[in-house]
């Protein structure tokens, strides 16, 4: 498996392949860039079909974290880790502790947090072996999901103002895909402002909850792409903007929390060509990591919320730049992130 010529390799600083024969842990830690500070990024546990798939995810997600931290003006770099395995079947405490041992061995260059398949409880298990864990309740800023949802809500407001010229979400139809930790919190913000919700999930209970709590209209998972709505908010999976779904979208705005929404970079341009305003994923879903950046003894919820709300202004700047330069918003976001990254001097 090539590393330095891998299609997703992007001058990553360090890639650690972790194996613990006792617990059976097989994992990869990717540190993309530490120019702005220690590499922060969640740990994902997923039954990858191949080692290359796991490496691809780690390389891609860690780069996204560098860009996310730079655009949110955080003193962090970008990293991510992946554990190969099914979190429901294979996850054990010895594995989590072994993973924490590898994080500890990096001496703080990488700070681990929860992600898909790794819960806050798991992060707290890791904390027994390393202090380099973020987003826990024990001494941390707690569950990042409500902050992520608030950031997405502020991003949706920015997109609606830019595309529809409206300050309020009253009567705006939002198609929400995924009613998990972020999706349900987001629905609450949207419903409180009078938005009309069309929702889907593969979990019937989550759908019933959204119907009852927010008077949402539930549709089957595959039908969400064809649903007439002003906004499509992907809050479940990655790669949902692809050659199959793009021609089906009826929304004029795509704005949601999911990571890696574009199946390939070219889909950013394809959205722009169809005149669909895309709120780049790593900009709009930065609320959780912004909250984490405020962690510590002097944690102020108010200061963290204000910082998350700045996602609105960052996105507005990206939308204006994309218009002015006639480029897709995904490219405008990358350009701004690189500018902010390069504005920090390289440590001697
Ligand atoms: P979650 O696992 O709590 O929720 C995901 C939901 O999506 C679940 O309810 C699941 O049943 C549903 N789902 C899965 N497949 C689906 C499908 N095909 N159609 C419809 N629904 C489906 O995850 P989360 O923490 O809410 O995160 C949602 C997304 O946002 C993920 O992509 C995650 O990487 C991203 N994200 C989350 C955070 C955070 O703070 N939690 C931060 C940044 C990005």
mmCIF file with all atom_site columns, N, CA, C and O and ligand atoms in Angstrom, residues 44 68 80 114-117 143-149 177-184 200-203 206 221-222 224-225 234-238 256-259 285-289, ligand 1:
data_model
loop_
_atom_site.group_PDB
_atom_site.id
_atom_site.type_symbol
_atom_site.label_atom_id
_atom_site.label_alt_id
_atom_site.label_comp_id
_atom_site.label_asym_id
_atom_site.label_entity_id
_atom_site.label_seq_id
_atom_site.pdbx_PDB_ins_code
_atom_site.Cartn_x
_atom_site.Cartn_y
_atom_site.Cartn_z
_atom_site.occupancy
_atom_site.B_iso_or_equiv
_atom_site.pdbx_formal_charge
_atom_site.auth_seq_id
_atom_site.auth_comp_id
_atom_site.auth_asym_id
_atom_site.auth_atom_id
_atom_site.pdbx_PDB_model_num
ATOM   1   N N   . UNK A 1 44  ? -12.454 7.305  15.063 1.00 0.00 ? 44  UNK A N   1
ATOM   2   C CA  . UNK A 1 44  ? -13.588 6.626  14.437 1.00 0.00 ? 44  UNK A CA  1
ATOM   3   C C   . UNK A 1 44  ? -13.366 5.125  14.483 1.00 0.00 ? 44  UNK A C   1
ATOM   4   O O   . UNK A 1 44  ? -12.279 4.661  14.117 1.00 0.00 ? 44  UNK A O   1
ATOM   5   N N   . UNK A 1 68  ? -10.537 22.773 9.190  1.00 0.00 ? 68  UNK A N   1
ATOM   6   C CA  . UNK A 1 68  ? -11.619 23.166 10.099 1.00 0.00 ? 68  UNK A CA  1
ATOM   7   C C   . UNK A 1 68  ? -11.073 24.063 11.211 1.00 0.00 ? 68  UNK A C   1
ATOM   8   O O   . UNK A 1 68  ? -11.620 25.120 11.506 1.00 0.00 ? 68  UNK A O   1
ATOM   9   N N   . UNK A 1 80  ? -6.578  12.793 13.049 1.00 0.00 ? 80  UNK A N   1
ATOM   10  C CA  . UNK A 1 80  ? -7.739  11.897 13.139 1.00 0.00 ? 80  UNK A CA  1
ATOM   11  C C   . UNK A 1 80  ? -7.199  10.502 13.363 1.00 0.00 ? 80  UNK A C   1
ATOM   12  O O   . UNK A 1 80  ? -6.094  10.166 12.919 1.00 0.00 ? 80  UNK A O   1
ATOM   13  N N   . UNK A 1 114 ? -14.069 11.769 20.738 1.00 0.00 ? 114 UNK A N   1
ATOM   14  C CA  . UNK A 1 114 ? -15.034 10.793 20.229 1.00 0.00 ? 114 UNK A CA  1
ATOM   15  C C   . UNK A 1 114 ? -15.343 11.047 18.741 1.00 0.00 ? 114 UNK A C   1
ATOM   16  O O   . UNK A 1 114 ? -15.112 12.151 18.230 1.00 0.00 ? 114 UNK A O   1
ATOM   17  N N   . UNK A 1 115 ? -15.850 10.055 18.085 1.00 0.00 ? 115 UNK A N   1
ATOM   18  C CA  . UNK A 1 115 ? -16.343 10.195 16.708 1.00 0.00 ? 115 UNK A CA  1
ATOM   19  C C   . UNK A 1 115 ? -17.255 8.994  16.476 1.00 0.00 ? 115 UNK A C   1
ATOM   20  O O   . UNK A 1 115 ? -17.610 8.292  17.426 1.00 0.00 ? 115 UNK A O   1
ATOM   21  N N   . UNK A 1 116 ? -17.589 8.737  15.236 1.00 0.00 ? 116 UNK A N   1
ATOM   22  C CA  . UNK A 1 116 ? -18.488 7.618  14.930 1.00 0.00 ? 116 UNK A CA  1
ATOM   23  C C   . UNK A 1 116 ? -17.934 6.325  15.539 1.00 0.00 ? 116 UNK A C   1
ATOM   24  O O   . UNK A 1 116 ? -16.761 5.987  15.339 1.00 0.00 ? 116 UNK A O   1
ATOM   25  N N   . UNK A 1 117 ? -18.734 5.632  16.314 1.00 0.00 ? 117 UNK A N   1
ATOM   26  C CA  . UNK A 1 117 ? -18.321 4.343  16.902 1.00 0.00 ? 117 UNK A CA  1
ATOM   27  C C   . UNK A 1 117 ? -17.572 4.475  18.218 1.00 0.00 ? 117 UNK A C   1
ATOM   28  O O   . UNK A 1 117 ? -17.323 3.479  18.899 1.00 0.00 ? 117 UNK A O   1
ATOM   29  N N   . UNK A 1 143 ? -20.207 16.692 25.883 1.00 0.00 ? 143 UNK A N   1
ATOM   30  C CA  . UNK A 1 143 ? -20.667 16.258 24.567 1.00 0.00 ? 143 UNK A CA  1
ATOM   31  C C   . UNK A 1 143 ? -20.602 17.404 23.552 1.00 0.00 ? 143 UNK A C   1
ATOM   32  O O   . UNK A 1 143 ? -21.233 18.446 23.740 1.00 0.00 ? 143 UNK A O   1
ATOM   33  N N   . UNK A 1 144 ? -19.857 17.213 22.441 1.00 0.00 ? 144 UNK A N   1
ATOM   34  C CA  . UNK A 1 144 ? -19.747 18.299 21.457 1.00 0.00 ? 144 UNK A CA  1
ATOM   35  C C   . UNK A 1 144 ? -20.996 18.460 20.568 1.00 0.00 ? 144 UNK A C   1
ATOM   36  O O   . UNK A 1 144 ? -21.154 19.491 19.904 1.00 0.00 ? 144 UNK A O   1
ATOM   37  N N   . UNK A 1 145 ? -21.894 17.470 20.576 1.00 0.00 ? 145 UNK A N   1
ATOM   38  C CA  . UNK A 1 145 ? -22.990 17.476 19.588 1.00 0.00 ? 145 UNK A CA  1
ATOM   39  C C   . UNK A 1 145 ? -23.913 18.701 19.671 1.00 0.00 ? 145 UNK A C   1
ATOM   40  O O   . UNK A 1 145 ? -24.265 19.261 18.621 1.00 0.00 ? 145 UNK A O   1
ATOM   41  N N   . UNK A 1 146 ? -24.334 19.140 20.867 1.00 0.00 ? 146 UNK A N   1
ATOM   42  C CA  . UNK A 1 146 ? -25.207 20.333 20.888 1.00 0.00 ? 146 UNK A CA  1
ATOM   43  C C   . UNK A 1 146 ? -24.514 21.557 20.279 1.00 0.00 ? 146 UNK A C   1
ATOM   44  O O   . UNK A 1 146 ? -25.165 22.354 19.594 1.00 0.00 ? 146 UNK A O   1
ATOM   45  N N   . UNK A 1 147 ? -23.205 21.699 20.510 1.00 0.00 ? 147 UNK A N   1
ATOM   46  C CA  . UNK A 1 147 ? -22.475 22.843 19.924 1.00 0.00 ? 147 UNK A CA  1
ATOM   47  C C   . UNK A 1 147 ? -22.395 22.693 18.412 1.00 0.00 ? 147 UNK A C   1
ATOM   48  O O   . UNK A 1 147 ? -22.506 23.678 17.664 1.00 0.00 ? 147 UNK A O   1
ATOM   49  N N   . UNK A 1 148 ? -22.189 21.456 17.953 1.00 0.00 ? 148 UNK A N   1
ATOM   50  C CA  . UNK A 1 148 ? -22.151 21.225 16.501 1.00 0.00 ? 148 UNK A CA  1
ATOM   51  C C   . UNK A 1 148 ? -23.491 21.624 15.886 1.00 0.00 ? 148 UNK A C   1
ATOM   52  O O   . UNK A 1 148 ? -23.545 22.315 14.863 1.00 0.00 ? 148 UNK A O   1
ATOM   53  N N   . UNK A 1 149 ? -24.580 21.198 16.537 1.00 0.00 ? 149 UNK A N   1
ATOM   54  C CA  . UNK A 1 149 ? -25.915 21.512 16.005 1.00 0.00 ? 149 UNK A CA  1
ATOM   55  C C   . UNK A 1 149 ? -26.147 23.022 15.980 1.00 0.00 ? 149 UNK A C   1
ATOM   56  O O   . UNK A 1 149 ? -26.697 23.562 15.013 1.00 0.00 ? 149 UNK A O   1
ATOM   57  N N   . UNK A 1 177 ? -31.540 14.815 7.059  1.00 0.00 ? 177 UNK A N   1
ATOM   58  C CA  . UNK A 1 177 ? -31.181 13.390 6.914  1.00 0.00 ? 177 UNK A CA  1
ATOM   59  C C   . UNK A 1 177 ? -30.352 12.978 8.125  1.00 0.00 ? 177 UNK A C   1
ATOM   60  O O   . UNK A 1 177 ? -29.220 13.417 8.281  1.00 0.00 ? 177 UNK A O   1
ATOM   61  N N   . UNK A 1 178 ? -30.929 12.142 8.988  1.00 0.00 ? 178 UNK A N   1
ATOM   62  C CA  . UNK A 1 178 ? -30.187 11.679 10.169 1.00 0.00 ? 178 UNK A CA  1
ATOM   63  C C   . UNK A 1 178 ? -30.631 12.409 11.424 1.00 0.00 ? 178 UNK A C   1
ATOM   64  O O   . UNK A 1 178 ? -30.486 13.632 11.530 1.00 0.00 ? 178 UNK A O   1
ATOM   65  N N   . UNK A 1 179 ? -31.213 11.654 12.353 1.00 0.00 ? 179 UNK A N   1
ATOM   66  C CA  . UNK A 1 179 ? -31.749 12.258 13.579 1.00 0.00 ? 179 UNK A CA  1
ATOM   67  C C   . UNK A 1 179 ? -31.001 11.713 14.783 1.00 0.00 ? 179 UNK A C   1
ATOM   68  O O   . UNK A 1 179 ? -31.581 11.218 15.743 1.00 0.00 ? 179 UNK A O   1
ATOM   69  N N   . UNK A 1 180 ? -29.686 11.793 14.711 1.00 0.00 ? 180 UNK A N   1
ATOM   70  C CA  . UNK A 1 180 ? -28.857 11.317 15.820 1.00 0.00 ? 180 UNK A CA  1
ATOM   71  C C   . UNK A 1 180 ? -28.560 12.461 16.770 1.00 0.00 ? 180 UNK A C   1
ATOM   72  O O   . UNK A 1 180 ? -29.368 13.373 16.963 1.00 0.00 ? 180 UNK A O   1
ATOM   73  N N   . UNK A 1 181 ? -27.361 12.424 17.326 1.00 0.00 ? 181 UNK A N   1
ATOM   74  C CA  . UNK A 1 181 ? -26.991 13.406 18.345 1.00 0.00 ? 181 UNK A CA  1
ATOM   75  C C   . UNK A 1 181 ? -27.060 14.837 17.817 1.00 0.00 ? 181 UNK A C   1
ATOM   76  O O   . UNK A 1 181 ? -27.518 15.729 18.509 1.00 0.00 ? 181 UNK A O   1
ATOM   77  N N   . UNK A 1 182 ? -26.605 15.042 16.582 1.00 0.00 ? 182 UNK A N   1
ATOM   78  C CA  . UNK A 1 182 ? -26.622 16.400 16.023 1.00 0.00 ? 182 UNK A CA  1
ATOM   79  C C   . UNK A 1 182 ? -27.993 16.703 15.417 1.00 0.00 ? 182 UNK A C   1
ATOM   80  O O   . UNK A 1 182 ? -28.575 17.761 15.652 1.00 0.00 ? 182 UNK A O   1
ATOM   81  N N   . UNK A 1 183 ? -28.523 15.747 14.629 1.00 0.00 ? 183 UNK A N   1
ATOM   82  C CA  . UNK A 1 183 ? -29.756 15.979 13.873 1.00 0.00 ? 183 UNK A CA  1
ATOM   83  C C   . UNK A 1 183 ? -30.921 16.405 14.756 1.00 0.00 ? 183 UNK A C   1
ATOM   84  O O   . UNK A 1 183 ? -31.644 17.355 14.418 1.00 0.00 ? 183 UNK A O   1
ATOM   85  N N   . UNK A 1 184 ? -31.101 15.738 15.878 1.00 0.00 ? 184 UNK A N   1
ATOM   86  C CA  . UNK A 1 184 ? -32.254 16.067 16.731 1.00 0.00 ? 184 UNK A CA  1
ATOM   87  C C   . UNK A 1 184 ? -32.094 17.444 17.375 1.00 0.00 ? 184 UNK A C   1
ATOM   88  O O   . UNK A 1 184 ? -33.064 18.212 17.451 1.00 0.00 ? 184 UNK A O   1
ATOM   89  N N   . UNK A 1 200 ? -35.742 12.195 7.984  1.00 0.00 ? 200 UNK A N   1
ATOM   90  C CA  . UNK A 1 200 ? -35.608 10.757 7.750  1.00 0.00 ? 200 UNK A CA  1
ATOM   91  C C   . UNK A 1 200 ? -34.492 10.189 8.613  1.00 0.00 ? 200 UNK A C   1
ATOM   92  O O   . UNK A 1 200 ? -33.584 10.900 9.047  1.00 0.00 ? 200 UNK A O   1
ATOM   93  N N   . UNK A 1 201 ? -34.613 8.887  8.874  1.00 0.00 ? 201 UNK A N   1
ATOM   94  C CA  . UNK A 1 201 ? -33.576 8.146  9.593  1.00 0.00 ? 201 UNK A CA  1
ATOM   95  C C   . UNK A 1 201 ? -33.857 6.673  9.327  1.00 0.00 ? 201 UNK A C   1
ATOM   96  O O   . UNK A 1 201 ? -34.981 6.299  8.979  1.00 0.00 ? 201 UNK A O   1
ATOM   97  N N   . UNK A 1 202 ? -32.830 5.841  9.501  1.00 0.00 ? 202 UNK A N   1
ATOM   98  C CA  . UNK A 1 202 ? -33.085 4.404  9.363  1.00 0.00 ? 202 UNK A CA  1
ATOM   99  C C   . UNK A 1 202 ? -33.648 3.852  10.679 1.00 0.00 ? 202 UNK A C   1
ATOM   100 O O   . UNK A 1 202 ? -34.111 2.728  10.731 1.00 0.00 ? 202 UNK A O   1
ATOM   101 N N   . UNK A 1 203 ? -33.625 4.686  11.705 1.00 0.00 ? 203 UNK A N   1
ATOM   102 C CA  . UNK A 1 203 ? -34.130 4.293  13.017 1.00 0.00 ? 203 UNK A CA  1
ATOM   103 C C   . UNK A 1 203 ? -35.569 4.841  13.173 1.00 0.00 ? 203 UNK A C   1
ATOM   104 O O   . UNK A 1 203 ? -35.773 6.057  13.234 1.00 0.00 ? 203 UNK A O   1
ATOM   105 N N   . UNK A 1 206 ? -36.305 7.209  16.152 1.00 0.00 ? 206 UNK A N   1
ATOM   106 C CA  . UNK A 1 206 ? -35.834 8.594  15.995 1.00 0.00 ? 206 UNK A CA  1
ATOM   107 C C   . UNK A 1 206 ? -36.846 9.373  15.151 1.00 0.00 ? 206 UNK A C   1
ATOM   108 O O   . UNK A 1 206 ? -37.159 10.535 15.436 1.00 0.00 ? 206 UNK A O   1
ATOM   109 N N   . UNK A 1 221 ? -35.830 6.800  4.011  1.00 0.00 ? 221 UNK A N   1
ATOM   110 C CA  . UNK A 1 221 ? -34.453 7.279  3.823  1.00 0.00 ? 221 UNK A CA  1
ATOM   111 C C   . UNK A 1 221 ? -34.102 7.655  2.381  1.00 0.00 ? 221 UNK A C   1
ATOM   112 O O   . UNK A 1 221 ? -33.507 8.710  2.140  1.00 0.00 ? 221 UNK A O   1
ATOM   113 N N   . UNK A 1 222 ? -34.480 6.851  1.418  1.00 0.00 ? 222 UNK A N   1
ATOM   114 C CA  . UNK A 1 222 ? -34.095 7.149  0.029  1.00 0.00 ? 222 UNK A CA  1
ATOM   115 C C   . UNK A 1 222 ? -34.865 8.337  -0.544 1.00 0.00 ? 222 UNK A C   1
ATOM   116 O O   . UNK A 1 222 ? -34.406 8.991  -1.479 1.00 0.00 ? 222 UNK A O   1
ATOM   117 N N   . UNK A 1 224 ? -35.508 11.170 0.799  1.00 0.00 ? 224 UNK A N   1
ATOM   118 C CA  . UNK A 1 224 ? -35.116 12.507 1.285  1.00 0.00 ? 224 UNK A CA  1
ATOM   119 C C   . UNK A 1 224 ? -34.467 13.342 0.169  1.00 0.00 ? 224 UNK A C   1
ATOM   120 O O   . UNK A 1 224 ? -34.612 14.559 0.129  1.00 0.00 ? 224 UNK A O   1
ATOM   121 N N   . UNK A 1 225 ? -33.775 12.659 -0.758 1.00 0.00 ? 225 UNK A N   1
ATOM   122 C CA  . UNK A 1 225 ? -33.091 13.411 -1.834 1.00 0.00 ? 225 UNK A CA  1
ATOM   123 C C   . UNK A 1 225 ? -34.082 14.073 -2.789 1.00 0.00 ? 225 UNK A C   1
ATOM   124 O O   . UNK A 1 225 ? -33.779 15.086 -3.401 1.00 0.00 ? 225 UNK A O   1
ATOM   125 N N   . UNK A 1 234 ? -27.716 17.290 5.390  1.00 0.00 ? 234 UNK A N   1
ATOM   126 C CA  . UNK A 1 234 ? -27.208 15.930 5.639  1.00 0.00 ? 234 UNK A CA  1
ATOM   127 C C   . UNK A 1 234 ? -26.552 15.854 7.027  1.00 0.00 ? 234 UNK A C   1
ATOM   128 O O   . UNK A 1 234 ? -25.561 16.531 7.271  1.00 0.00 ? 234 UNK A O   1
ATOM   129 N N   . UNK A 1 235 ? -27.124 15.039 7.907  1.00 0.00 ? 235 UNK A N   1
ATOM   130 C CA  . UNK A 1 235 ? -26.597 14.905 9.272  1.00 0.00 ? 235 UNK A CA  1
ATOM   131 C C   . UNK A 1 235 ? -26.420 13.432 9.621  1.00 0.00 ? 235 UNK A C   1
ATOM   132 O O   . UNK A 1 235 ? -26.623 13.020 10.778 1.00 0.00 ? 235 UNK A O   1
ATOM   133 N N   . UNK A 1 236 ? -26.088 12.621 8.595  1.00 0.00 ? 236 UNK A N   1
ATOM   134 C CA  . UNK A 1 236 ? -25.927 11.184 8.875  1.00 0.00 ? 236 UNK A CA  1
ATOM   135 C C   . UNK A 1 236 ? -24.592 10.694 8.328  1.00 0.00 ? 236 UNK A C   1
ATOM   136 O O   . UNK A 1 236 ? -23.643 10.469 9.089  1.00 0.00 ? 236 UNK A O   1
ATOM   137 N N   . UNK A 1 237 ? -24.528 10.578 7.013  1.00 0.00 ? 237 UNK A N   1
ATOM   138 C CA  . UNK A 1 237 ? -23.398 9.898  6.373  1.00 0.00 ? 237 UNK A CA  1
ATOM   139 C C   . UNK A 1 237 ? -22.573 10.842 5.520  1.00 0.00 ? 237 UNK A C   1
ATOM   140 O O   . UNK A 1 237 ? -23.053 11.895 5.121  1.00 0.00 ? 237 UNK A O   1
ATOM   141 N N   . UNK A 1 238 ? -21.370 10.376 5.169  1.00 0.00 ? 238 UNK A N   1
ATOM   142 C CA  . UNK A 1 238 ? -20.558 11.094 4.200  1.00 0.00 ? 238 UNK A CA  1
ATOM   143 C C   . UNK A 1 238 ? -20.946 10.684 2.781  1.00 0.00 ? 238 UNK A C   1
ATOM   144 O O   . UNK A 1 238 ? -21.772 9.777  2.585  1.00 0.00 ? 238 UNK A O   1
ATOM   145 N N   . UNK A 1 256 ? -25.404 20.928 6.280  1.00 0.00 ? 256 UNK A N   1
ATOM   146 C CA  . UNK A 1 256 ? -25.644 19.956 7.349  1.00 0.00 ? 256 UNK A CA  1
ATOM   147 C C   . UNK A 1 256 ? -24.352 19.591 8.042  1.00 0.00 ? 256 UNK A C   1
ATOM   148 O O   . UNK A 1 256 ? -23.271 20.079 7.689  1.00 0.00 ? 256 UNK A O   1
ATOM   149 N N   . UNK A 1 257 ? -24.452 18.690 9.015  1.00 0.00 ? 257 UNK A N   1
ATOM   150 C CA  . UNK A 1 257 ? -23.287 18.411 9.877  1.00 0.00 ? 257 UNK A CA  1
ATOM   151 C C   . UNK A 1 257 ? -22.370 17.299 9.378  1.00 0.00 ? 257 UNK A C   1
ATOM   152 O O   . UNK A 1 257 ? -21.241 17.183 9.850  1.00 0.00 ? 257 UNK A O   1
ATOM   153 N N   . UNK A 1 258 ? -22.848 16.462 8.464  1.00 0.00 ? 258 UNK A N   1
ATOM   154 C CA  . UNK A 1 258 ? -22.064 15.269 8.109  1.00 0.00 ? 258 UNK A CA  1
ATOM   155 C C   . UNK A 1 258 ? -20.672 15.653 7.598  1.00 0.00 ? 258 UNK A C   1
ATOM   156 O O   . UNK A 1 258 ? -20.508 16.686 6.938  1.00 0.00 ? 258 UNK A O   1
ATOM   157 N N   . UNK A 1 259 ? -19.696 14.825 7.913  1.00 0.00 ? 259 UNK A N   1
ATOM   158 C CA  . UNK A 1 259 ? -18.339 15.024 7.406  1.00 0.00 ? 259 UNK A CA  1
ATOM   159 C C   . UNK A 1 259 ? -18.235 14.478 5.988  1.00 0.00 ? 259 UNK A C   1
ATOM   160 O O   . UNK A 1 259 ? -18.933 13.519 5.636  1.00 0.00 ? 259 UNK A O   1
ATOM   161 N N   . UNK A 1 285 ? -19.697 22.452 10.370 1.00 0.00 ? 285 UNK A N   1
ATOM   162 C CA  . UNK A 1 285 ? -19.808 21.486 11.478 1.00 0.00 ? 285 UNK A CA  1
ATOM   163 C C   . UNK A 1 285 ? -18.689 21.631 12.516 1.00 0.00 ? 285 UNK A C   1
ATOM   164 O O   . UNK A 1 285 ? -18.402 20.715 13.269 1.00 0.00 ? 285 UNK A O   1
ATOM   165 N N   . UNK A 1 286 ? -18.103 22.830 12.595 1.00 0.00 ? 286 UNK A N   1
ATOM   166 C CA  . UNK A 1 286 ? -16.963 23.041 13.504 1.00 0.00 ? 286 UNK A CA  1
ATOM   167 C C   . UNK A 1 286 ? -17.367 23.335 14.952 1.00 0.00 ? 286 UNK A C   1
ATOM   168 O O   . UNK A 1 286 ? -16.514 23.478 15.820 1.00 0.00 ? 286 UNK A O   1
ATOM   169 N N   . UNK A 1 287 ? -18.667 23.435 15.227 1.00 0.00 ? 287 UNK A N   1
ATOM   170 C CA  . UNK A 1 287 ? -19.110 23.854 16.568 1.00 0.00 ? 287 UNK A CA  1
ATOM   171 C C   . UNK A 1 287 ? -18.554 22.987 17.692 1.00 0.00 ? 287 UNK A C   1
ATOM   172 O O   . UNK A 1 287 ? -18.166 23.500 18.749 1.00 0.00 ? 287 UNK A O   1
ATOM   173 N N   . UNK A 1 288 ? -18.506 21.668 17.474 1.00 0.00 ? 288 UNK A N   1
ATOM   174 C CA  . UNK A 1 288 ? -18.032 20.764 18.531 1.00 0.00 ? 288 UNK A CA  1
ATOM   175 C C   . UNK A 1 288 ? -16.580 21.011 18.883 1.00 0.00 ? 288 UNK A C   1
ATOM   176 O O   . UNK A 1 288 ? -16.221 21.121 20.067 1.00 0.00 ? 288 UNK A O   1
ATOM   177 N N   . UNK A 1 289 ? -15.752 21.150 17.872 1.00 0.00 ? 289 UNK A N   1
ATOM   178 C CA  . UNK A 1 289 ? -14.312 21.342 18.148 1.00 0.00 ? 289 UNK A CA  1
ATOM   179 C C   . UNK A 1 289 ? -14.059 22.765 18.680 1.00 0.00 ? 289 UNK A C   1
ATOM   180 O O   . UNK A 1 289 ? -13.153 22.989 19.488 1.00 0.00 ? 289 UNK A O   1
HETATM 181 P P1  . LIG B 2 .   ? -25.124 9.802  15.198 1.00 0.00 ? 1   LIG B P1  1
HETATM 182 O O1  . LIG B 2 .   ? -24.518 8.464  14.946 1.00 0.00 ? 1   LIG B O1  1
HETATM 183 O O2  . LIG B 2 .   ? -25.596 10.161 16.562 1.00 0.00 ? 1   LIG B O2  1
HETATM 184 O O3  . LIG B 2 .   ? -26.380 10.031 14.213 1.00 0.00 ? 1   LIG B O3  1
HETATM 185 C C1  . LIG B 2 .   ? -26.420 9.619  12.884 1.00 0.00 ? 1   LIG B C1  1
HETATM 186 C C2  . LIG B 2 .   ? -27.867 9.281  12.570 1.00 0.00 ? 1   LIG B C2  1
HETATM 187 O O4  . LIG B 2 .   ? -27.951 8.991  11.183 1.00 0.00 ? 1   LIG B O4  1
HETATM 188 C C3  . LIG B 2 .   ? -28.365 8.052  13.325 1.00 0.00 ? 1   LIG B C3  1
HETATM 189 O O5  . LIG B 2 .   ? -29.607 8.336  13.941 1.00 0.00 ? 1   LIG B O5  1
HETATM 190 C C4  . LIG B 2 .   ? -28.500 7.000  12.219 1.00 0.00 ? 1   LIG B C4  1
HETATM 191 O O6  . LIG B 2 .   ? -29.535 6.071  12.453 1.00 0.00 ? 1   LIG B O6  1
HETATM 192 C C5  . LIG B 2 .   ? -28.792 7.873  11.009 1.00 0.00 ? 1   LIG B C5  1
HETATM 193 N N1  . LIG B 2 .   ? -28.517 7.233  9.726  1.00 0.00 ? 1   LIG B N1  1
HETATM 194 C C6  . LIG B 2 .   ? -27.552 6.332  9.409  1.00 0.00 ? 1   LIG B C6  1
HETATM 195 N N2  . LIG B 2 .   ? -27.667 5.961  8.128  1.00 0.00 ? 1   LIG B N2  1
HETATM 196 C C7  . LIG B 2 .   ? -28.708 6.663  7.609  1.00 0.00 ? 1   LIG B C7  1
HETATM 197 C C8  . LIG B 2 .   ? -29.316 6.718  6.326  1.00 0.00 ? 1   LIG B C8  1
HETATM 198 N N3  . LIG B 2 .   ? -28.887 5.972  5.297  1.00 0.00 ? 1   LIG B N3  1
HETATM 199 N N4  . LIG B 2 .   ? -30.364 7.548  6.151  1.00 0.00 ? 1   LIG B N4  1
HETATM 200 C C9  . LIG B 2 .   ? -30.841 8.293  7.191  1.00 0.00 ? 1   LIG B C9  1
HETATM 201 N N5  . LIG B 2 .   ? -30.327 8.261  8.421  1.00 0.00 ? 1   LIG B N5  1
HETATM 202 C C10 . LIG B 2 .   ? -29.267 7.454  8.628  1.00 0.00 ? 1   LIG B C10 1
HETATM 203 O O7  . LIG B 2 .   ? -24.048 10.856 14.657 1.00 0.00 ? 1   LIG B O7  1
HETATM 204 P P2  . LIG B 2 .   ? -23.953 12.402 15.014 1.00 0.00 ? 1   LIG B P2  1
HETATM 205 O O8  . LIG B 2 .   ? -23.002 12.587 16.124 1.00 0.00 ? 1   LIG B O8  1
HETATM 206 O O9  . LIG B 2 .   ? -25.325 12.973 15.082 1.00 0.00 ? 1   LIG B O9  1
HETATM 207 O O10 . LIG B 2 .   ? -23.216 12.958 13.703 1.00 0.00 ? 1   LIG B O10 1
HETATM 208 C C11 . LIG B 2 .   ? -23.908 13.078 12.470 1.00 0.00 ? 1   LIG B C11 1
HETATM 209 C C12 . LIG B 2 .   ? -22.923 13.445 11.383 1.00 0.00 ? 1   LIG B C12 1
HETATM 210 O O11 . LIG B 2 .   ? -22.288 14.678 11.725 1.00 0.00 ? 1   LIG B O11 1
HETATM 211 C C13 . LIG B 2 .   ? -21.789 12.431 11.176 1.00 0.00 ? 1   LIG B C13 1
HETATM 212 O O12 . LIG B 2 .   ? -21.447 12.416 9.812  1.00 0.00 ? 1   LIG B O12 1
HETATM 213 C C14 . LIG B 2 .   ? -20.642 13.023 11.986 1.00 0.00 ? 1   LIG B C14 1
HETATM 214 O O13 . LIG B 2 .   ? -19.379 12.605 11.478 1.00 0.00 ? 1   LIG B O13 1
HETATM 215 C C15 . LIG B 2 .   ? -20.872 14.502 11.767 1.00 0.00 ? 1   LIG B C15 1
HETATM 216 N N6  . LIG B 2 .   ? -20.311 15.345 12.835 1.00 0.00 ? 1   LIG B N6  1
HETATM 217 C C16 . LIG B 2 .   ? -20.729 15.188 14.104 1.00 0.00 ? 1   LIG B C16 1
HETATM 218 C C17 . LIG B 2 .   ? -20.201 15.996 15.115 1.00 0.00 ? 1   LIG B C17 1
HETATM 219 C C18 . LIG B 2 .   ? -20.657 15.872 16.536 1.00 0.00 ? 1   LIG B C18 1
HETATM 220 O O14 . LIG B 2 .   ? -20.371 16.766 17.340 1.00 0.00 ? 1   LIG B O14 1
HETATM 221 N N7  . LIG B 2 .   ? -21.365 14.819 16.894 1.00 0.00 ? 1   LIG B N7  1
HETATM 222 C C19 . LIG B 2 .   ? -19.226 16.964 14.790 1.00 0.00 ? 1   LIG B C19 1
HETATM 223 C C20 . LIG B 2 .   ? -18.833 17.122 13.450 1.00 0.00 ? 1   LIG B C20 1
HETATM 224 C C21 . LIG B 2 .   ? -19.379 16.287 12.483 1.00 0.00 ? 1   LIG B C21 1
#
